[in-house]
Short mmCIF file of C-alpha atoms and ligand atoms in Angstrom, two decimals:
data_model
loop_
_atom_site.label_atom_id
_atom_site.label_comp_id
_atom_site.label_asym_id
_atom_site.label_seq_id
_atom_site.Cartn_x
_atom_site.Cartn_y
_atom_site.Cartn_z
CA MET A 324 22.29 12.23 -0.72
CA ASN A 325 20.33 14.76 1.31
CA VAL A 326 18.80 13.58 4.60
CA GLU A 327 16.01 15.79 5.98
CA GLU A 328 14.94 15.82 9.61
CA GLY A 329 11.45 15.95 11.11
CA VAL A 330 9.51 15.66 7.83
CA LEU A 331 5.81 15.26 8.61
CA LEU A 332 4.63 11.93 7.21
CA SER A 333 0.96 13.02 7.09
CA ARG A 334 1.98 14.80 3.85
CA PHE A 335 2.83 11.45 2.32
CA THR A 336 -0.20 9.35 3.30
CA THR A 337 -3.57 9.29 1.54
CA VAL A 338 -5.38 9.43 4.89
CA GLY A 339 -3.40 12.54 5.87
CA ILE A 340 -2.38 11.21 9.29
CA GLY A 341 1.08 10.77 10.81
CA GLY A 342 3.81 12.49 12.83
CA PRO A 343 7.40 13.22 11.79
CA ALA A 344 10.15 10.91 10.57
CA ARG A 345 13.42 11.26 12.43
CA ALA A 346 15.16 11.17 9.04
CA PHE A 347 13.81 11.27 5.47
CA ALA A 348 15.58 10.71 2.15
CA ARG A 349 14.64 10.41 -1.51
CA PRO A 350 17.17 8.13 -3.22
CA GLU A 351 17.05 8.39 -7.02
CA THR A 352 19.47 5.62 -8.00
CA LEU A 353 20.53 2.21 -6.68
CA ALA A 354 23.81 3.73 -5.51
CA GLN A 355 21.96 6.42 -3.52
CA LEU A 356 19.63 3.79 -2.05
CA GLU A 357 22.61 1.74 -0.87
CA GLU A 358 24.18 4.90 0.54
CA ALA A 359 20.97 5.69 2.48
CA LEU A 360 20.78 2.15 3.89
CA GLY A 361 24.44 2.40 4.95
CA TRP A 362 23.76 5.79 6.59
CA ALA A 363 20.95 4.26 8.67
CA ALA A 364 22.95 1.12 9.54
CA LYS A 365 25.83 3.25 10.84
CA ARG A 366 23.42 4.98 13.21
CA GLU A 367 21.51 1.77 14.01
CA LEU A 368 18.27 3.37 12.80
CA PRO A 369 15.37 1.28 11.51
CA VAL A 370 14.36 1.92 7.88
CA ALA A 371 10.93 2.01 6.27
CA THR A 372 10.00 2.79 2.67
CA ILE A 373 6.93 4.80 1.82
CA GLY A 374 5.21 4.55 -1.54
CA LEU A 375 2.07 6.63 -2.02
CA GLY A 376 1.13 5.99 1.61
CA SER A 377 -2.19 4.47 0.53
CA ASN A 378 -2.04 1.50 2.89
CA LEU A 379 -0.27 3.13 5.78
CA LEU A 380 -1.27 4.36 9.24
CA VAL A 381 1.60 6.35 10.76
CA ALA A 382 1.64 6.97 14.53
CA ASP A 383 0.95 10.47 15.82
CA GLU A 384 4.44 10.34 17.38
CA GLY A 385 5.90 9.57 13.94
CA PHE A 386 8.66 7.07 13.11
CA ASP A 387 11.96 7.07 14.96
CA GLY A 388 14.05 5.99 12.00
CA LEU A 389 14.85 6.68 8.35
CA VAL A 390 11.95 6.86 5.90
CA LEU A 391 12.81 6.40 2.23
CA LYS A 392 10.74 7.70 -0.66
CA LEU A 393 12.05 6.35 -3.94
CA ALA A 394 12.43 8.98 -6.67
CA GLY A 395 14.22 9.55 -9.99
CA GLU A 396 14.99 6.37 -11.92
CA LEU A 397 13.67 4.32 -8.96
CA ALA A 398 10.21 5.78 -9.64
CA GLN A 399 10.07 5.45 -13.43
CA ALA A 400 8.44 2.82 -15.65
CA GLU A 401 8.88 1.57 -19.21
CA ALA A 402 6.95 -1.00 -21.22
CA GLY A 403 7.72 -2.96 -24.35
CA GLY A 404 8.35 -6.49 -25.62
CA GLU A 405 5.62 -7.96 -23.37
CA ARG A 406 7.30 -6.55 -20.26
CA LEU A 407 6.79 -3.71 -17.88
CA VAL A 408 9.95 -2.69 -16.06
CA ALA A 409 9.48 -0.24 -13.21
CA GLY A 410 11.19 1.31 -10.21
CA GLY A 411 9.74 0.38 -6.83
CA GLY A 412 8.53 3.96 -6.41
CA ALA A 413 6.66 4.09 -9.76
CA ALA A 414 2.96 4.86 -9.33
CA ASN A 415 0.57 2.17 -10.54
CA ALA A 416 -1.19 4.81 -12.65
CA VAL A 417 2.06 5.55 -14.51
CA CYS A 418 2.71 1.82 -15.04
CA LEU A 419 -0.78 1.32 -16.40
CA HIS A 420 -0.34 4.28 -18.74
CA ARG A 421 2.97 2.91 -20.07
CA ALA A 422 1.54 -0.60 -20.50
CA ARG A 423 -1.50 0.71 -22.37
CA ALA A 424 0.62 2.89 -24.66
CA ALA A 425 2.73 -0.21 -25.48
CA GLY A 426 -0.43 -2.26 -26.17
CA LEU A 427 0.15 -4.54 -23.18
CA GLY A 428 -2.68 -5.85 -21.02
CA GLY A 429 -2.77 -7.59 -17.66
CA PHE A 430 -2.19 -4.59 -15.38
CA GLU A 431 -5.71 -3.13 -15.76
CA PHE A 432 -6.80 -4.42 -12.33
CA ALA A 433 -4.30 -1.99 -10.74
CA CYS A 434 -6.30 1.02 -11.95
CA ALA A 435 -8.25 0.77 -8.69
CA ILE A 436 -5.16 0.63 -6.48
CA PRO A 437 -3.71 4.08 -5.75
CA GLY A 438 -0.21 2.91 -4.77
CA THR A 439 3.23 2.13 -6.16
CA VAL A 440 4.97 -0.95 -7.53
CA GLY A 441 6.88 -1.49 -4.25
CA GLY A 442 3.76 -1.08 -2.10
CA GLY A 443 2.03 -3.60 -4.36
CA VAL A 444 4.79 -6.15 -3.87
CA TRP A 445 4.74 -5.60 -0.10
CA MET A 446 1.14 -6.74 0.25
CA ASN A 447 0.55 -8.55 -3.03
CA ALA A 448 -2.00 -5.88 -3.89
CA GLY A 449 -4.92 -7.04 -5.95
CA ALA A 450 -8.41 -6.34 -7.19
CA TYR A 451 -11.01 -7.80 -9.52
CA GLY A 452 -9.60 -11.31 -9.55
CA SER A 453 -5.94 -10.46 -10.17
CA ASP A 454 -2.96 -9.44 -8.08
CA TRP A 455 0.77 -8.68 -8.20
CA ALA A 456 1.65 -12.39 -7.96
CA ALA A 457 -0.23 -13.03 -11.22
CA VAL A 458 1.86 -10.61 -13.31
CA LEU A 459 5.11 -10.06 -11.40
CA GLU A 460 8.12 -11.89 -12.79
CA ARG A 461 10.73 -10.74 -10.28
CA ALA A 462 11.59 -7.87 -7.93
CA LEU A 463 14.97 -6.45 -6.94
CA VAL A 464 15.07 -6.32 -3.14
CA VAL A 465 17.80 -4.23 -1.49
CA ASP A 466 18.68 -4.22 2.20
CA GLY A 467 21.71 -3.73 4.45
CA GLU A 468 23.13 -7.01 3.18
CA GLY A 469 23.03 -6.30 -0.54
CA SER A 470 20.55 -6.83 -3.36
CA ARG A 471 18.90 -9.85 -4.98
CA TRP A 472 16.19 -10.59 -7.52
CA LEU A 473 13.30 -12.58 -6.01
CA ASP A 474 10.35 -14.19 -7.78
CA PRO A 475 6.79 -14.27 -6.34
CA ALA A 476 7.39 -17.58 -4.53
CA GLU A 477 10.62 -16.30 -2.97
CA LEU A 478 8.81 -13.11 -1.94
CA GLY A 479 6.16 -15.29 -0.27
CA LEU A 480 3.27 -13.63 -2.11
CA THR A 481 -0.09 -14.93 -0.91
CA TYR A 482 -3.43 -13.17 -0.33
CA ARG A 483 -2.50 -9.55 0.58
CA HIS A 484 0.79 -10.73 2.02
CA SER A 485 4.51 -10.99 1.34
CA GLU A 486 7.44 -11.97 3.53
CA LEU A 487 9.05 -8.53 3.12
CA ARG A 488 10.02 -6.67 6.29
CA HIS A 489 10.79 -3.00 6.92
CA GLY A 490 14.36 -2.34 5.85
CA GLN A 491 13.96 -4.44 2.70
CA VAL A 492 13.37 -2.12 -0.24
CA VAL A 493 11.81 -3.11 -3.56
CA ALA A 494 13.99 -1.04 -5.87
CA ARG A 495 12.82 -2.47 -9.22
CA ALA A 496 10.29 -4.91 -10.58
CA GLU A 497 9.63 -6.68 -13.87
CA PHE A 498 6.15 -7.73 -14.95
CA ARG A 499 5.11 -10.14 -17.69
CA LEU A 500 2.17 -8.71 -19.68
CA THR A 501 0.30 -9.79 -22.80
CA PRO A 502 -0.45 -7.93 -26.03
CA ARG A 503 -3.88 -6.28 -25.98
CA PRO A 504 -5.33 -3.46 -28.11
CA GLU A 505 -5.19 -0.07 -26.41
CA GLU A 506 -8.93 0.51 -26.86
CA GLU A 507 -9.78 -2.75 -25.05
CA ILE A 508 -7.53 -1.76 -22.15
CA ARG A 509 -9.24 1.64 -21.95
CA ALA A 510 -12.68 0.01 -21.93
CA THR A 511 -11.76 -2.46 -19.17
CA VAL A 512 -10.26 0.31 -17.03
CA ALA A 513 -13.39 2.46 -17.46
CA ASP A 514 -15.60 -0.49 -16.41
CA LEU A 515 -13.47 -1.26 -13.33
CA GLN A 516 -13.36 2.38 -12.28
CA ALA A 517 -17.14 2.66 -12.56
CA LEU A 518 -17.55 -0.48 -10.41
CA ARG A 519 -15.20 0.97 -7.81
CA LYS A 520 -16.97 4.32 -7.75
CA ALA A 521 -20.30 2.61 -7.14
CA ALA A 522 -19.03 0.54 -4.19
CA GLN A 523 -16.44 2.53 -2.26
CA PRO A 524 -15.89 6.03 -0.90
CA THR A 525 -14.09 8.19 -3.44
CA ASN A 526 -12.57 11.63 -2.85
CA LYS A 527 -12.24 10.80 0.85
CA ARG A 528 -9.02 10.55 2.85
CA THR A 529 -8.68 6.83 3.64
CA PHE A 530 -5.98 4.14 3.73
CA GLY A 531 -7.95 1.58 1.72
CA SER A 532 -9.38 -1.57 3.29
CA VAL A 533 -8.91 -1.62 7.04
CA PHE A 534 -9.20 -5.39 7.58
CA GLN A 535 -8.48 -8.43 5.43
CA ASN A 536 -11.52 -10.42 4.42
CA PRO A 537 -11.91 -13.25 6.95
CA GLU A 538 -12.63 -16.86 6.10
CA HIS A 539 -16.35 -16.35 6.49
CA GLU A 540 -19.37 -16.01 4.22
CA LEU A 541 -19.39 -12.26 4.95
CA THR A 542 -16.65 -9.91 3.80
CA ALA A 543 -15.08 -7.66 6.47
CA GLY A 544 -17.16 -4.75 5.14
CA ARG A 545 -20.46 -6.62 5.31
CA MET A 546 -19.61 -7.94 8.77
CA LEU A 547 -18.86 -4.48 10.16
CA GLU A 548 -21.98 -3.13 8.48
CA ALA A 549 -24.01 -5.84 10.24
CA CYS A 550 -22.38 -4.71 13.50
CA GLY A 551 -23.97 -1.29 12.92
CA LEU A 552 -20.67 0.48 12.44
CA LYS A 553 -21.31 2.49 9.27
CA GLY A 554 -20.80 6.17 10.14
CA HIS A 555 -19.49 5.35 13.66
CA ARG A 556 -17.07 8.08 14.73
CA ILE A 557 -14.28 8.47 17.27
CA GLY A 558 -12.53 11.86 17.38
CA GLY A 559 -11.86 12.94 13.79
CA ALA A 560 -12.03 9.42 12.31
CA GLN A 561 -15.17 7.74 11.10
CA ILE A 562 -16.16 4.43 9.55
CA SER A 563 -17.28 5.25 6.05
CA PRO A 564 -21.06 5.56 5.75
CA ARG A 565 -20.58 4.06 2.25
CA HIS A 566 -18.43 0.98 3.00
CA ALA A 567 -17.79 -0.23 6.55
CA ASN A 568 -14.27 -1.56 5.82
CA PHE A 569 -12.97 1.98 5.24
CA ILE A 570 -12.00 4.58 7.83
CA GLU A 571 -12.15 8.20 6.72
CA ASN A 572 -10.21 11.13 8.10
CA ALA A 573 -13.36 13.22 8.51
CA ASP A 574 -11.79 16.10 10.42
CA THR A 575 -8.17 16.32 11.59
CA ALA A 576 -8.20 12.67 12.71
CA ARG A 577 -5.29 11.31 14.71
CA ALA A 578 -3.82 7.84 14.39
CA ALA A 579 -5.10 7.19 17.91
CA ASP A 580 -8.69 7.86 16.70
CA ALA A 581 -8.31 5.41 13.81
CA VAL A 582 -6.82 2.73 16.09
CA ALA A 583 -9.65 3.20 18.62
CA LEU A 584 -12.18 2.71 15.79
CA MET A 585 -10.35 -0.40 14.60
CA ALA A 586 -10.32 -1.82 18.14
CA GLU A 587 -14.06 -1.22 18.45
CA ALA A 588 -14.68 -2.88 15.08
CA ARG A 589 -12.61 -5.91 16.08
CA ARG A 590 -14.42 -6.17 19.41
CA ARG A 591 -17.86 -6.14 17.79
CA ALA A 592 -16.93 -8.61 15.03
CA SER A 593 -15.55 -10.95 17.67
CA GLU A 594 -18.66 -10.66 19.85
CA GLN A 595 -21.22 -10.98 17.07
CA PHE A 596 -19.47 -13.36 14.66
CA GLY A 597 -16.69 -15.00 16.68
CA VAL A 598 -14.22 -13.73 14.06
CA GLY A 599 -10.80 -12.20 14.85
CA LEU A 600 -10.34 -9.61 12.12
CA GLN A 601 -6.74 -9.03 10.97
CA HIS A 602 -5.77 -5.57 9.81
CA GLU A 603 -4.63 -5.06 6.23
CA VAL A 604 -3.36 -1.50 6.77
CA VAL A 605 0.33 -1.35 7.72
CA PHE A 606 1.26 0.38 11.00
CA LEU A 607 4.37 2.56 11.12
CA GLY A 608 5.71 3.85 14.44
CA PRO A 609 4.50 3.01 17.95
CA LEU A 610 0.97 1.81 17.16
CA GLU A 611 -0.72 -1.25 18.55
CA LEU A 612 -4.22 -2.63 18.19
CA PRO A 613 -5.58 -3.78 21.56
C1 LIG B 725 -9.09 4.34 -2.02
C2 LIG B 725 -8.17 3.16 -1.88
C3 LIG B 725 -8.46 1.98 -2.55
C4 LIG B 725 -7.63 0.87 -2.42
N1 LIG B 725 -7.94 -0.28 -3.09
C5 LIG B 725 -7.12 -1.34 -3.00
C6 LIG B 725 -7.41 -2.55 -3.72
O1 LIG B 725 -8.39 -2.66 -4.44
N2 LIG B 725 -6.57 -3.60 -3.58
C7 LIG B 725 -5.46 -3.52 -2.81
O2 LIG B 725 -4.72 -4.51 -2.75
N3 LIG B 725 -5.15 -2.41 -2.12
C8 LIG B 725 -5.95 -1.32 -2.19
N4 LIG B 725 -5.66 -0.18 -1.50
C9 LIG B 725 -4.49 -0.16 -0.59
C10 LIG B 725 -3.19 0.34 -1.23
O3 LIG B 725 -3.45 1.19 -2.33
C11 LIG B 725 -2.33 -0.82 -1.69
O4 LIG B 725 -1.98 -1.65 -0.62
C12 LIG B 725 -1.02 -0.34 -2.35
O5 LIG B 725 -0.36 -1.44 -2.91
C13 LIG B 725 -0.10 0.36 -1.37
O6 LIG B 725 0.94 0.93 -2.10
P1 LIG B 725 1.68 2.23 -1.60
O7 LIG B 725 2.76 2.54 -2.57
O8 LIG B 725 0.73 3.34 -1.33
O9 LIG B 725 2.31 1.69 -0.25
P2 LIG B 725 2.39 2.44 1.16
O10 LIG B 725 1.02 2.61 1.71
O11 LIG B 725 3.24 3.65 1.04
O12 LIG B 725 3.14 1.35 2.03
C14 LIG B 725 2.50 0.13 2.32
C15 LIG B 725 3.57 -0.89 2.75
O13 LIG B 725 4.42 -1.14 1.64
C16 LIG B 725 5.77 -0.86 1.98
N5 LIG B 725 6.43 -0.33 0.80
C17 LIG B 725 6.02 0.67 -0.01
N6 LIG B 725 6.90 0.84 -1.01
C18 LIG B 725 7.89 -0.07 -0.82
C19 LIG B 725 9.08 -0.40 -1.52
N7 LIG B 725 9.49 0.26 -2.64
N8 LIG B 725 9.84 -1.40 -1.02
C20 LIG B 725 9.48 -2.08 0.10
N9 LIG B 725 8.37 -1.81 0.80
C21 LIG B 725 7.58 -0.81 0.33
C22 LIG B 725 5.68 0.16 3.11
O14 LIG B 725 6.85 0.15 3.90
C23 LIG B 725 4.48 -0.34 3.86
O15 LIG B 725 4.85 -1.39 4.71
C24 LIG B 725 -6.47 0.95 -1.61
C25 LIG B 725 -6.17 2.16 -0.95
C26 LIG B 725 -7.01 3.25 -1.08
C27 LIG B 725 -6.65 4.53 -0.36
#
C-alpha cells in the first residue's frame, strides 16, 4: 500500500478548502485497509476517512494524521435480489444508478446527497422524508481492533447522527430495497432534483447544510435569513444569497473565514432566537467554533 505525504485535502472537498494531510492512502481491499490502520497505529497517528468531502470542513493547517480514501472494491456497488451491496467509498450516484438498473427503489432520496455510502452512515444522511437508517440493513465497520457488522441501532443512527468516531471506517454496507419500475424511479429522481434546484445553491462550492435544524418552528436556514445573514461575507466565504444555511467558497476562502461566518451566525441566532445552533458539517484538523 502506497502512503503519500502532504496531499492537499482541498482537492477532495466539495467546498475546495483544506490544508495537507500528513499521510494519505487509498486502500482498495479489506486487507489493504487493515494494513493502513496498522501502519497508523504503529506510528500513533489518528485516522480519518474522507468520502466525497461533501460534509467536511478541513482546517487550513490540514490534518496531522492518516487520511484514507476508499477505492477499488471498497468503492464499488452492486444491486440485485432486493439488496444493494456497496463499498463504503461508493458514491451515492453510483448506488442509485445500480439500484435503478436492477429495478429497486428506496434509494431515490439520495439523489440530492452528493456523498458516499460511508459518509451517509456517518451522519445518517437523509432528504425528502427518508434517510440511511430507513434502508440500511448493516454496515461493516473496521478499526484498529478488527471488523464487525453493525445494524442501524448499533450504529446509533438518529437525526443526522451516528456513534461512529474517526478511526472507525465503514468498509461495506448492505441496503434493503424494494422492487420498483425503472421509469418510476427516474420520474421520482427528476422531481426531487427539480425541487432541490429551486431551493438550494447549485454549482457552488459548499459543504451542504452548515447547521442542524433546531427544535424550533423555523429551520436553521429561515432563522439565519431572519437574522439578515443572506449574502454576508467574511474573507472569501459567504452565506449563500439563495439559502442562508449554506456557506459558499466565493473566492479562495479559508477554513478560518468559514468558521468566522459560522460563529457570527451562531451569535445572531442566539441573540435573536435564544437558540444554540449545532453544526452539521464535520470539522477535520484543529478547528473550533467559538
Ligand atoms: C450541495 C450539497 C447538498 C447536500 N444535501 C444533503 C442532504 O440533503 N442531506 C444530507 O444528509 N446531507 C447533505 N449534504 C451533506 C453531505 O453530502 C452528506 O453528509 C454526505 O453523506 C457526506 O458524505 P461524504 O462521502 O461526502 O462524506 P465526507 O464529507 O467525506 O465526510 C463526512 C464525515 O463522514 C466520515 N466518513 C466518510 N466516509 C466514511 C467511511 N467510509 N467510513 C467512516 N467514516 C466516513 C468522514 O470522516 C467525516 O467525518 C449535502 C452536501 C452538499 C455539498
